[in-house]
Structures are given as C-alpha cells and as structure tokens.
Amino acid sequence: MNNGKICVSVCAETADEFIGNIKRAAEFADVIELRLDCLESKQIHKTFALLSSEKPLLLTYRPKEQGGKKELDYFERVGFWNAFVADGLLDLRKFWIDCEFDLKSETSNLKFRKIVSFHNFSTVPENLNEIYENLSADSEITKIAVQTDDAADSIAVWKLLGKAKAENKKIIPIAMGASGKWTRILGLAHGAFMTYAALDSGKETASGQIAAKDLIETYRVKELDENTEIYGVVGNPVSHSASPEMHNAAFKFHNLNAVYIPFEVKNLGEFVKKFIRKETREVELNFRGFSVTIPHKRAIIEYLDELDEAAEKIGAVNTVKVADGKLFGYNTDAQGFIEPLKIACGNLSKAKVAILGAGGAARACVYALKKESADVAVFARDVKKAKALAEEFDASFADLKFQISSFKNFDVLVNATPLGAKGKLENELPVSAKQIEPVKLVYDLIYNPSETRLIKEAKKANVPSVCGLAMLVEQGAKQFEIWTKKAAPMKRMRLAASEKLK
Ligand code: NAP
C-alpha cells in the first residue's frame, strides 16, 4: 500500500457532459482534474453553477503549447484566474489549481492548494534538474511531464523522485508517451504525490495516460510499494499486448506483491543496462523477469547469461528471468504452441503440418512439431528463409507465392504470418478459403482479433480451428510458472486476456 493519489483528468466541451464525466470520475479518483480549457468559453460559468463533488477538484486552464485545447496568450491566462477569484466562485477548501511554471509568480496571491507544472511535449530537456529546482523552490507540489521516445529516456524524470524525497518535497514526475507508461504505474509506489489517469481508454488528455479503472484494477497502483516485484513485456510496440491483463490477473489471483508493465523499448541494450543489470542500472525497480516480443526476441540473446534448450535451438527468447544478478532466457512459445494442438489432435507423430511464415514464431512451431515427430513443411514468401529454416530442422519447404491449389496432403495448416492481424492486414488471408477445405485443422497464431478472417473461413468450410488466444495463454502460463514457481491460474488468465481483446 502507498499514500499516492489518483487524479482522473476530465475534459468535455459542454457543461452537461463535463458534469456527467465528473460524476463518473468520482468512482475511481482521489482528485478530479477539470480541464477547463476543454470547455467552450460560454459553458464555464454554467459548469460551475452545476458543480458539486465530494472529491477535491483540480482546476487546469492550459494553453495549446503546454498541452491544452485552447489558443491562450499569457494575459488571457492571468486574467482568467484573477476573474475567477474576483467572482468569488471558488471555494478554497474544495479547489486546487494547476498553474503552469510561467504563471508561478502571477498566481502566488491565489491561496489555493497549488501544483506548479512544467510540460515539454517534444523531448526530455537536458536541464531537468534546474527546472525542478526552480519550480520546487517555493511551491508545495511540483509536476514535471516530459515526452519520451524510449523507456530509457524516462529515467531522467523518474530520478527527480529521489531528489524530491531527499528534500521532503512533493513531486509528480511523468514520462509521457507509450514508453513512459511505467512511470505512471510505478510512481505512487516510489513516492510520487499523484498519478494522472484517463476517465476511459480513448479519452486520454495526455499521451500515455492509462484509464483509471485499469490503473486500479489491472495494475493495482495503490497497492504497490518499493518491494513490489516488477515484470513486464519488452518490445516495440507493446500497447496492443494482452499480456499485462493476463499476468496481472494471475498475480492478483495468488495475491502476490508483483506487477506486470508494458515497456516500450527501442534500444534493447540501453534497457538491459539501465533497468536490469545490477552493475549498471540507474533505477532500483526490483525487476524479476520480463517477456520479450517483436522485434527483440532474437536480439535479446546477446544480453543473457544462460539459455534453456528450447531457446538455444529456436534461436529466440520470449521469457527472461532475473535472479541472483543473472539473466536466464527461455522460450515458452514452442510449448505454448504445441499444447493446444495436442489437445485438438492428440498424437502428432507423422502428422503432416504446413507452417505459413518463416519468422520467430514459425521457428518455435517447427521446433515443437519436430520434437513430436510430425512431418513439417514451411511455406514462406521469402523462399530463402523457408529453405534455411526447413534445412535446420529437417523439414521441407515451398514458396508461399506459388499458391499450391490445395493443402490436401496436410492434416494441419498453421498461420505464423501477421496476415489477418488487427490493423492494415486484418482482412487479409494467408491462403485462399478454397485451399484450406481439405485440411483437418486450421491453427492461427494471431490472437488479435480473437477470430481472424482465416478462422472465419475455416468455420465456414467446417474445418475445426484453434485460435491464437490458446497459445497466448499457454505460453503466458509457462512464463508465470518460471517466474513465480506457482501454478498458473489459466482460466483467470484466459478471461483477462479475452476481456482486453474485446
Ligand atoms: P516475424 O518474426 O516478423 O515473422 C513473420 C513471418 O511472416 C515472416 O516469415 C514474414 O516474412 C511473414 N510475413 C510478414 N508479412 C507477410 C505478408 N504480407 N505476406 C506473407 N508473409 C508475410 O513475426 P513472428 O514473431 O513470427 O509472429 C508471426 C505472427 O504470430 C504474428 O502475428 C504474431 O502476433 C503471432 N504470434 C502469436 C503468438 C501467440 O501467443 N498467439 C506468439 C508469437 C507470435 P518476411 O520474413 O519475408 O518478412
């Protein structure tokens, strides 16, 4: 447990919508931020006339260049605050104000509880310490929010927590952007005064904000402390991943003081150096392990101390355990892939399996199938890659582009390409509907959407299918067991992942 607060940021153009949002925010918030710059000017007085809240209300009137919705010059902003006070609309006990750093002295006569804030929406300024010193010199609460592009960039703003703690000051350090989400999740556990949350996902008022419900129910941010074990998914991008929901549900089930966080990482070496390795790390986060995803599954190997047999043979790692100052690499994709297939097909010895794709997932599939003595053929658009993979594991190969007329000689067809995945490729089929008719089972590794076009076509053709969610949960369960040595609550994990995918 920690003492930090959750501030839900509310933005709407009309008074009625604003008031409705405030009521909804109260369910999760300790403080509600009223982004008055979102309101149409004529709606501001109406909003205050309707306003009532048990929770403290933080008033913010931000100009566009500091992340607000309105073009406001300096004088308009000073005039705005003074007019409010003159109108007598503001009850000192109920309202807090957020004034941007350039209004610090002009608002010093306003006797509200005050946050002095600094925002940089393009980068992390080099003189962050100086900015902090200036802001915190004579203000009760300092907020510093900077835009980051890689997880390691956000360390500079995070380090201000240590400075503020040493000086017994209140600070809200935020790294904006997907790569800074960890600062929003872990801030309260490490002494941040407050963390900001969106009312709903899709209603963020700053980049990287997380919905309040998710901060509380998925990440349990108020229950975390400095001893919390940290796990996460390291990749780029990671915002689509259902792994945080899945693993956090498992931690909650076992009542573990642990959290699983998305880490958007471009420079993998910097991440390992600055977050993980005891000798070089710059933050103390009690890291115990992480999942590795696109594009780092192969690249991570050079940073590890040991590999398990599957990771070694596949040449890719999706799971890292951090213990006794060492990094151990595992591949749970192979097992995660094969278990649902064995449940659907039984014995796979001599089963004829066609794999579409020759990337990291395909490698794990071929490895796992060969261990079961299946007869495997790799089909890829890059025939050289297909050949190399096939030769390594004693499989056959073909060019996906030649489009064999049907897969009548195969029992199972596995899609290990991204064709059909959410986004640009969602309506694509890796092979035609006609081609899959003769197979006995279609297995699509894609889990988002949970029912891909390929699975829909299989259903139409009365061909049984297995979807990628089964593999996601299975490989995640193996990860959970490696990290915690506890039985993975698979039903809970599956439910949490499928809820996210809805
Ligand atoms: P990857 O290493 O990038 O490999 C992708 C493969 O698909 C490569 O052979 C690539 O060919 C091929 N490909 C890409 N675009 C294509 C296109 N437009 N047409 C034909 N082939 C194309 O990715 P991965 O890690 O193997 O992942 C593949 C899929 O499996 C992803 O959708 C991923 O989400 C899914 N997956 C699911 C799970 C799970 O738990 N359910 C686990 C792992 C992966 P080139 O080499 O020529 O680009």
XYZ file of C-alpha atoms and ligand atoms in Angstrom:
550
model
C 0.000 0.000 0.000
C 1.174 3.560 -0.625
C -0.187 7.033 0.073
C -0.296 8.290 -3.506
C -3.357 9.744 -5.157
C -5.073 9.019 -8.443
C -6.141 12.124 -10.324
C -8.676 11.475 -13.076
C -8.485 14.098 -15.780
C -11.843 15.234 -17.174
C -12.328 17.056 -20.453
C -15.559 17.950 -22.302
C -16.861 20.818 -24.424
C -20.227 21.277 -22.756
C -21.210 21.780 -19.125
C -23.616 18.824 -19.093
C -21.041 16.413 -20.444
C -18.413 17.805 -18.095
C -20.644 17.311 -15.059
C -21.513 13.770 -16.178
C -17.811 12.972 -16.540
C -17.019 14.362 -13.089
C -19.640 12.064 -11.574
C -18.136 9.051 -13.337
C -14.577 10.051 -12.407
C -15.521 10.165 -8.713
C -15.810 6.364 -8.701
C -12.007 5.981 -9.083
C -10.478 9.377 -8.321
C -8.915 10.833 -5.196
C -8.672 14.135 -7.056
C -10.524 15.148 -10.226
C -8.776 17.409 -12.685
C -11.163 19.752 -14.502
C -9.537 20.626 -17.784
C -11.323 23.945 -18.165
C -9.502 24.641 -21.429
C -11.638 21.866 -23.000
C -14.886 23.727 -22.272
C -16.411 26.173 -24.728
C -15.936 29.579 -23.073
C -19.681 30.153 -22.588
C -20.008 26.830 -20.780
C -17.570 27.616 -17.970
C -19.965 29.543 -15.726
C -22.741 27.024 -16.327
C -20.378 24.248 -15.322
C -19.504 25.937 -12.041
C -23.152 26.584 -11.298
C -23.848 22.830 -11.609
C -20.682 21.655 -9.925
C -20.724 19.514 -6.825
C -18.177 16.928 -5.756
C -17.019 15.231 -2.592
C -13.544 14.918 -4.086
C -11.026 17.788 -4.416
C -11.257 19.430 -7.828
C -8.054 20.456 -9.545
C -8.627 23.337 -11.958
C -6.452 23.484 -15.025
C -6.614 26.060 -17.825
C -3.832 25.117 -20.151
C -2.714 26.865 -23.347
C -2.186 24.852 -26.511
C 1.607 24.990 -26.408
C 1.510 23.388 -22.969
C -0.842 20.602 -23.991
C -4.169 22.465 -23.656
C -7.056 22.713 -26.089
C -7.185 26.499 -26.482
C -5.004 29.188 -28.029
C -4.443 31.352 -24.956
C -1.926 34.092 -24.504
C -0.220 34.926 -21.247
C -2.560 37.822 -20.350
C -5.705 35.796 -21.041
C -4.468 33.138 -18.634
C -3.572 35.579 -15.854
C -6.907 37.358 -16.419
C -8.768 34.055 -16.251
C -7.504 33.161 -12.771
C -7.951 36.657 -11.387
C -11.504 36.906 -12.726
C -12.377 33.618 -11.081
C -11.210 34.799 -7.719
C -12.946 38.154 -8.136
C -16.203 36.350 -8.994
C -15.963 34.519 -5.704
C -16.757 31.290 -7.498
C -14.005 29.318 -5.935
C -14.144 27.718 -2.534
C -10.600 27.485 -1.222
C -11.284 24.248 0.610
C -12.624 22.384 -2.366
C -10.498 23.583 -5.244
C -6.861 23.116 -6.103
C -5.267 24.837 -9.052
C -2.614 23.787 -11.532
C -0.659 26.765 -12.737
C 1.970 26.424 -15.416
C 5.522 27.417 -14.456
C 5.327 30.756 -16.318
C 2.378 31.852 -14.164
C 4.032 30.895 -10.895
C 4.577 34.400 -9.571
C 1.356 35.851 -11.061
C -0.712 33.257 -9.208
C 1.194 33.453 -5.935
C -1.605 35.564 -4.422
C -4.142 32.766 -5.058
C -4.357 30.908 -1.805
C -5.407 27.575 -3.212
C -3.583 24.318 -2.891
C -1.383 24.624 -5.927
C 0.507 22.404 -8.333
C 3.180 24.215 -10.337
C 3.603 22.348 -13.596
C 6.089 22.089 -16.410
C 5.397 20.240 -19.684
C 7.599 19.509 -22.646
C 5.753 17.734 -25.459
C 8.696 17.042 -27.693
C 11.619 15.855 -25.599
C 13.335 15.491 -22.231
C 15.177 18.783 -21.631
C 18.788 18.447 -20.554
C 18.359 20.947 -17.719
C 15.641 18.933 -15.962
C 17.298 19.314 -12.554
C 17.443 23.092 -12.939
C 13.773 23.155 -13.936
C 12.926 21.096 -10.871
C 14.936 23.401 -8.575
C 13.169 26.485 -9.956
C 9.708 25.019 -9.740
C 10.016 23.393 -6.356
C 11.799 26.311 -4.618
C 8.636 27.814 -3.137
C 5.752 25.604 -4.241
C 4.104 22.809 -2.347
C 3.653 20.396 -5.275
C 5.698 20.216 -8.470
C 4.587 18.421 -11.628
C 7.101 17.756 -14.385
C 5.889 15.976 -17.537
C 8.195 15.347 -20.480
C 7.811 13.463 -23.750
C 9.871 10.303 -24.127
C 10.548 8.097 -27.106
C 12.156 5.093 -25.439
C 11.796 3.595 -21.961
C 15.351 4.566 -21.001
C 14.648 8.252 -21.844
C 12.167 8.385 -18.999
C 14.760 7.628 -16.332
C 15.824 11.298 -16.107
C 12.387 12.454 -14.953
C 11.994 9.398 -12.697
C 15.212 10.307 -10.874
C 13.575 13.539 -9.664
C 11.611 11.348 -7.255
C 14.823 10.656 -5.329
C 15.718 14.347 -5.224
C 12.265 15.347 -4.003
C 12.255 12.619 -1.365
C 15.645 13.779 -0.013
C 14.262 17.324 0.254
C 10.926 16.162 1.663
C 9.031 17.717 -1.261
C 6.017 16.582 -3.225
C 6.546 15.763 -6.858
C 4.610 14.273 -9.781
C 7.153 13.111 -12.374
C 5.634 11.879 -15.634
C 7.202 10.481 -18.758
C 4.601 10.986 -21.496
C 4.207 8.644 -24.443
C 3.853 4.861 -24.577
C 7.473 4.437 -23.465
C 6.775 6.291 -20.216
C 3.741 4.314 -19.034
C 5.856 2.614 -16.383
C 6.330 5.977 -14.611
C 2.546 6.372 -14.376
C 2.122 2.839 -12.997
C 5.035 2.790 -10.534
C 5.193 6.448 -9.468
C 2.947 6.116 -6.399
C 4.853 3.077 -5.130
C 8.067 5.112 -5.190
C 6.757 8.258 -3.537
C 5.112 10.322 -6.301
C 2.415 12.566 -4.879
C -0.114 11.681 -7.588
C -0.556 9.904 -10.904
C -2.899 11.093 -13.634
C -5.421 8.786 -15.259
C -7.855 8.962 -18.166
C -11.575 8.667 -17.497
C -11.849 5.942 -20.148
C -9.460 4.430 -22.576
C -9.707 6.643 -25.687
C -10.327 9.747 -23.517
C -6.708 10.413 -22.586
C -5.814 14.069 -22.019
C -2.090 13.335 -22.456
C -0.152 10.723 -24.355
C 0.495 7.503 -22.445
C -2.257 8.109 -19.883
C -3.910 4.908 -18.668
C -7.620 4.589 -17.861
C -8.315 4.959 -14.127
C -10.128 1.617 -13.943
C -7.092 -0.149 -15.429
C -4.657 1.622 -13.101
C -6.676 0.455 -10.123
C -7.999 -2.947 -11.173
C -5.312 -4.253 -13.531
C -2.153 -2.587 -12.194
C -3.344 -2.125 -8.566
C -1.160 1.005 -8.382
C -2.219 1.939 -4.862
C -1.247 -1.465 -3.503
C 2.299 -1.368 -4.876
C 5.378 -0.373 -2.888
C 9.137 -0.255 -3.312
C 9.422 -4.017 -2.713
C 6.901 -4.933 -5.421
C 8.371 -7.427 -7.855
C 8.450 -5.974 -11.347
C 7.712 -7.951 -14.518
C 6.764 -6.665 -17.928
C 6.678 -7.028 -21.663
C 9.592 -5.534 -23.565
C 9.038 -4.782 -27.239
C 8.034 -2.128 -29.726
C 5.141 -1.575 -29.957
C 3.571 -3.173 -26.885
C 0.357 -1.210 -26.411
C -1.699 -3.887 -28.239
C -0.450 -6.630 -25.912
C -2.914 -8.540 -23.727
C -0.056 -9.837 -21.545
C -0.374 -7.113 -18.852
C -4.036 -8.026 -18.262
C -3.244 -11.732 -18.310
C -0.256 -11.690 -15.927
C -1.649 -9.087 -13.565
C -4.788 -11.235 -13.209
C -2.534 -14.148 -12.247
C -0.602 -12.054 -9.684
C -3.889 -10.887 -8.201
C -5.197 -14.461 -8.033
C -2.187 -15.538 -5.960
C -2.200 -12.268 -4.000
C 1.428 -11.579 -4.941
C 3.134 -8.236 -4.434
C 4.028 -8.127 -8.127
C 3.040 -6.128 -11.194
C 3.459 -6.620 -14.950
C 4.024 -3.483 -17.029
C 4.283 -2.640 -20.757
C 7.788 -1.353 -21.532
C 8.038 0.160 -24.998
C 11.705 -0.281 -25.806
C 13.558 0.678 -28.967
C 17.125 0.361 -27.739
C 17.282 -3.049 -26.069
C 20.901 -2.705 -24.903
C 20.112 0.541 -23.065
C 17.102 -1.081 -21.434
C 19.098 -4.033 -20.089
C 21.904 -1.748 -18.968
C 19.826 0.971 -17.300
C 16.910 -1.030 -15.857
C 18.142 -4.567 -15.263
C 21.872 -5.206 -14.798
C 22.818 -4.709 -11.159
C 26.240 -3.260 -12.023
C 24.942 -0.578 -14.408
C 21.282 0.061 -13.677
C 20.085 3.584 -12.973
C 16.739 2.740 -11.354
C 16.001 0.361 -8.475
C 12.845 -1.429 -9.540
C 13.180 -4.965 -8.191
C 12.946 -6.486 -11.668
C 12.374 -10.260 -11.563
C 11.625 -11.023 -15.178
C 10.116 -9.953 -18.461
C 8.510 -11.207 -21.633
C 10.223 -10.308 -24.886
C 8.275 -9.591 -28.033
C 8.718 -8.175 -31.550
C 11.352 -7.051 -32.554
C 13.670 -8.180 -29.734
C 13.180 -11.952 -29.454
C 16.452 -12.795 -31.178
C 18.411 -9.677 -30.241
C 17.928 -10.271 -26.502
C 20.157 -13.360 -26.593
C 23.430 -11.412 -26.575
C 22.471 -9.802 -23.247
C 21.687 -13.047 -21.391
C 23.834 -15.234 -19.156
C 22.139 -18.565 -19.844
C 19.611 -20.083 -22.243
C 17.347 -23.099 -21.905
C 17.445 -25.809 -24.556
C 14.365 -24.619 -26.472
C 15.622 -21.014 -26.651
C 19.038 -22.215 -27.769
C 17.655 -24.425 -30.555
C 14.974 -21.983 -31.712
C 17.389 -19.070 -31.539
C 14.789 -16.837 -29.894
C 13.790 -15.930 -26.340
C 10.347 -14.785 -25.219
C 10.928 -15.032 -21.460
C 13.700 -13.703 -19.241
C 14.068 -14.477 -15.560
C 16.243 -12.196 -13.443
C 17.725 -13.970 -10.415
C 20.921 -13.612 -8.364
C 22.154 -10.860 -10.669
C 21.884 -13.106 -13.743
C 19.577 -13.150 -16.754
C 18.160 -16.514 -17.846
C 16.460 -16.868 -21.242
C 13.619 -19.271 -22.068
C 11.337 -19.907 -24.997
C 7.792 -20.755 -23.928
C 6.332 -20.109 -27.396
C 7.147 -23.662 -28.525
C 5.337 -25.291 -25.608
C 2.602 -22.674 -25.765
C 2.028 -23.560 -29.401
C 2.117 -27.336 -29.116
C -0.131 -27.898 -26.075
C -3.377 -26.634 -27.674
C -2.516 -28.566 -30.834
C -2.058 -31.803 -28.881
C -5.381 -31.206 -27.150
C -7.070 -30.754 -30.551
C -5.277 -33.537 -32.481
C -3.868 -35.994 -29.977
C -0.696 -37.730 -31.088
C 1.180 -35.639 -33.656
C 3.662 -38.312 -34.719
C 3.708 -38.394 -38.546
C 1.007 -35.680 -38.715
C 1.533 -33.572 -41.837
C 1.717 -29.926 -40.854
C 2.068 -26.886 -43.129
C 3.525 -23.768 -41.498
C 2.919 -20.423 -43.234
C 5.762 -17.973 -42.466
C 9.422 -18.390 -41.538
C 9.851 -15.840 -38.740
C 10.368 -16.225 -34.991
C 7.011 -17.863 -34.241
C 7.378 -20.265 -37.186
C 10.767 -21.355 -35.805
C 9.188 -22.168 -32.440
C 6.394 -24.121 -34.187
C 8.780 -26.164 -36.341
C 10.976 -26.957 -33.323
C 7.993 -28.086 -31.243
C 6.458 -30.145 -34.080
C 9.705 -31.926 -34.869
C 10.013 -32.887 -31.199
C 6.625 -34.588 -31.610
C 7.916 -36.342 -34.775
C 5.494 -34.504 -37.056
C 6.145 -34.132 -40.764
C 6.592 -30.373 -41.348
C 6.617 -28.155 -44.455
C 7.437 -24.433 -44.299
C 5.729 -22.062 -46.792
C 7.085 -18.508 -46.903
C 7.106 -15.572 -49.296
C 10.867 -15.410 -48.876
C 11.826 -18.831 -50.101
C 15.431 -18.469 -48.912
C 14.211 -18.055 -45.340
C 11.861 -21.015 -45.741
C 14.733 -23.147 -47.050
C 17.098 -22.146 -44.241
C 14.507 -22.893 -41.565
C 13.485 -26.187 -43.151
C 17.073 -27.370 -43.500
C 17.908 -26.534 -39.913
C 15.067 -28.688 -38.568
C 14.895 -31.367 -41.243
C 11.593 -30.135 -42.712
C 10.556 -29.437 -46.315
C 9.765 -26.009 -47.760
C 7.971 -24.180 -50.575
C 7.339 -20.674 -51.833
C 4.084 -19.299 -50.382
C 3.596 -17.239 -53.547
C 3.207 -20.306 -55.762
C -0.136 -20.916 -54.069
C -0.467 -24.684 -54.287
C -4.019 -25.462 -55.336
C -4.961 -27.039 -52.038
C -3.424 -28.350 -48.852
C -4.995 -31.755 -49.439
C -1.834 -33.559 -48.371
C -1.812 -31.838 -44.985
C -3.582 -32.540 -41.719
C -2.893 -29.169 -40.116
C -2.362 -25.673 -41.511
C -0.683 -23.132 -39.191
C -0.626 -19.403 -39.888
C 2.586 -17.936 -38.454
C 2.462 -14.750 -40.554
C 0.832 -11.475 -39.455
C -1.763 -11.736 -42.273
C -5.131 -11.239 -40.563
C -3.759 -9.324 -37.540
C -5.533 -6.193 -36.332
C -4.745 -3.131 -38.413
C -3.814 -2.919 -42.081
C -3.649 -6.703 -42.565
C -6.906 -7.534 -40.791
C -8.833 -8.508 -43.924
C -6.004 -10.481 -45.470
C -5.956 -14.248 -45.823
C -2.584 -16.043 -45.995
C -4.148 -18.672 -48.302
C -7.496 -18.781 -50.073
C -10.603 -20.170 -48.421
C -10.693 -22.942 -51.066
C -7.177 -24.092 -50.207
C -7.955 -24.859 -46.593
C -11.018 -27.035 -47.243
C -9.190 -30.395 -47.230
C -7.168 -29.917 -44.014
C -8.330 -31.385 -40.719
C -7.414 -28.385 -38.563
C -6.528 -24.715 -39.010
C -4.412 -23.058 -36.308
C -3.982 -19.275 -36.491
C -1.327 -17.892 -34.126
C -2.823 -14.402 -34.331
C -4.823 -13.587 -31.202
C -5.967 -10.065 -32.019
C -8.622 -10.126 -33.395
C -9.615 -13.232 -31.496
C -11.459 -14.522 -34.571
C -9.358 -13.822 -37.642
C -10.570 -13.984 -41.216
C -8.762 -17.315 -41.588
C -10.624 -18.776 -38.601
C -13.919 -17.469 -40.018
C -13.190 -19.138 -43.371
C -12.284 -22.390 -41.592
C -15.586 -22.296 -39.731
C -17.479 -21.695 -42.989
C -15.731 -24.698 -44.515
C -16.491 -26.820 -41.430
C -12.792 -27.212 -40.673
C -12.061 -27.274 -36.925
C -9.795 -24.463 -35.734
C -7.588 -23.287 -32.876
C -7.106 -19.578 -32.346
C -4.010 -17.694 -31.143
C -5.511 -16.936 -27.730
C -4.950 -20.573 -26.765
C -1.217 -20.212 -27.472
C -1.034 -16.804 -25.794
C -2.459 -18.169 -22.557
C -0.413 -21.362 -22.654
C 2.910 -19.582 -23.257
C 1.974 -16.975 -20.634
C 1.176 -19.696 -18.099
C 4.614 -21.227 -18.639
C 6.186 -17.782 -18.125
C 4.245 -17.288 -14.912
C 5.445 -20.653 -13.606
C 9.077 -19.912 -14.490
C 8.930 -16.584 -12.660
C 6.882 -17.461 -9.597
C 7.138 -21.273 -9.297
C 3.362 -21.243 -8.692
C 0.619 -22.920 -10.728
C -0.718 -20.502 -13.323
C -4.450 -19.774 -12.946
C -5.113 -20.377 -16.625
C -8.873 -19.776 -16.607
C -8.358 -16.358 -14.997
C -5.562 -15.534 -17.407
C -7.641 -16.508 -20.425
C -10.599 -14.472 -19.207
C -8.446 -11.394 -18.574
C -6.793 -11.631 -21.998
C -10.073 -12.130 -23.842
C -11.683 -9.221 -21.969
C -8.840 -6.998 -23.168
C -9.260 -8.232 -26.742
C -12.952 -7.343 -26.765
P 8.098 -12.346 -37.604
O 9.323 -12.906 -36.972
O 8.089 -10.943 -38.081
O 7.746 -13.319 -38.853
C 6.629 -13.098 -39.673
C 6.646 -14.026 -40.857
O 5.519 -13.693 -41.673
C 7.884 -13.874 -41.756
O 8.141 -15.087 -42.413
C 7.403 -12.820 -42.766
O 8.059 -12.855 -43.996
C 5.977 -13.281 -42.970
N 5.166 -12.205 -43.482
C 5.077 -10.948 -42.996
N 4.212 -10.226 -43.746
C 3.788 -11.063 -44.729
C 2.911 -10.898 -45.831
N 2.307 -9.723 -46.039
N 2.695 -11.946 -46.643
C 3.304 -13.140 -46.432
N 4.158 -13.355 -45.408
C 4.389 -12.321 -44.565
O 6.850 -12.476 -36.633
P 6.566 -13.662 -35.587
O 7.113 -13.314 -34.270
O 6.978 -14.934 -36.226
O 4.972 -13.579 -35.456
C 4.123 -14.002 -36.504
C 2.676 -13.915 -36.046
O 2.448 -14.833 -34.977
C 2.322 -12.531 -35.508
O 1.047 -12.172 -35.974
C 2.302 -12.721 -34.013
O 1.388 -11.848 -33.373
C 1.836 -14.172 -33.893
N 2.295 -14.745 -32.619
C 1.352 -15.174 -31.746
C 1.726 -15.712 -30.540
C 0.671 -16.168 -29.580
O 0.989 -16.347 -28.402
N -0.537 -16.394 -30.022
C 3.079 -15.849 -30.210
C 4.039 -15.425 -31.140
C 3.628 -14.877 -32.350
P 9.365 -11.932 -44.278
O 10.463 -12.541 -43.470
O 9.540 -12.033 -45.728
O 9.006 -10.540 -43.819
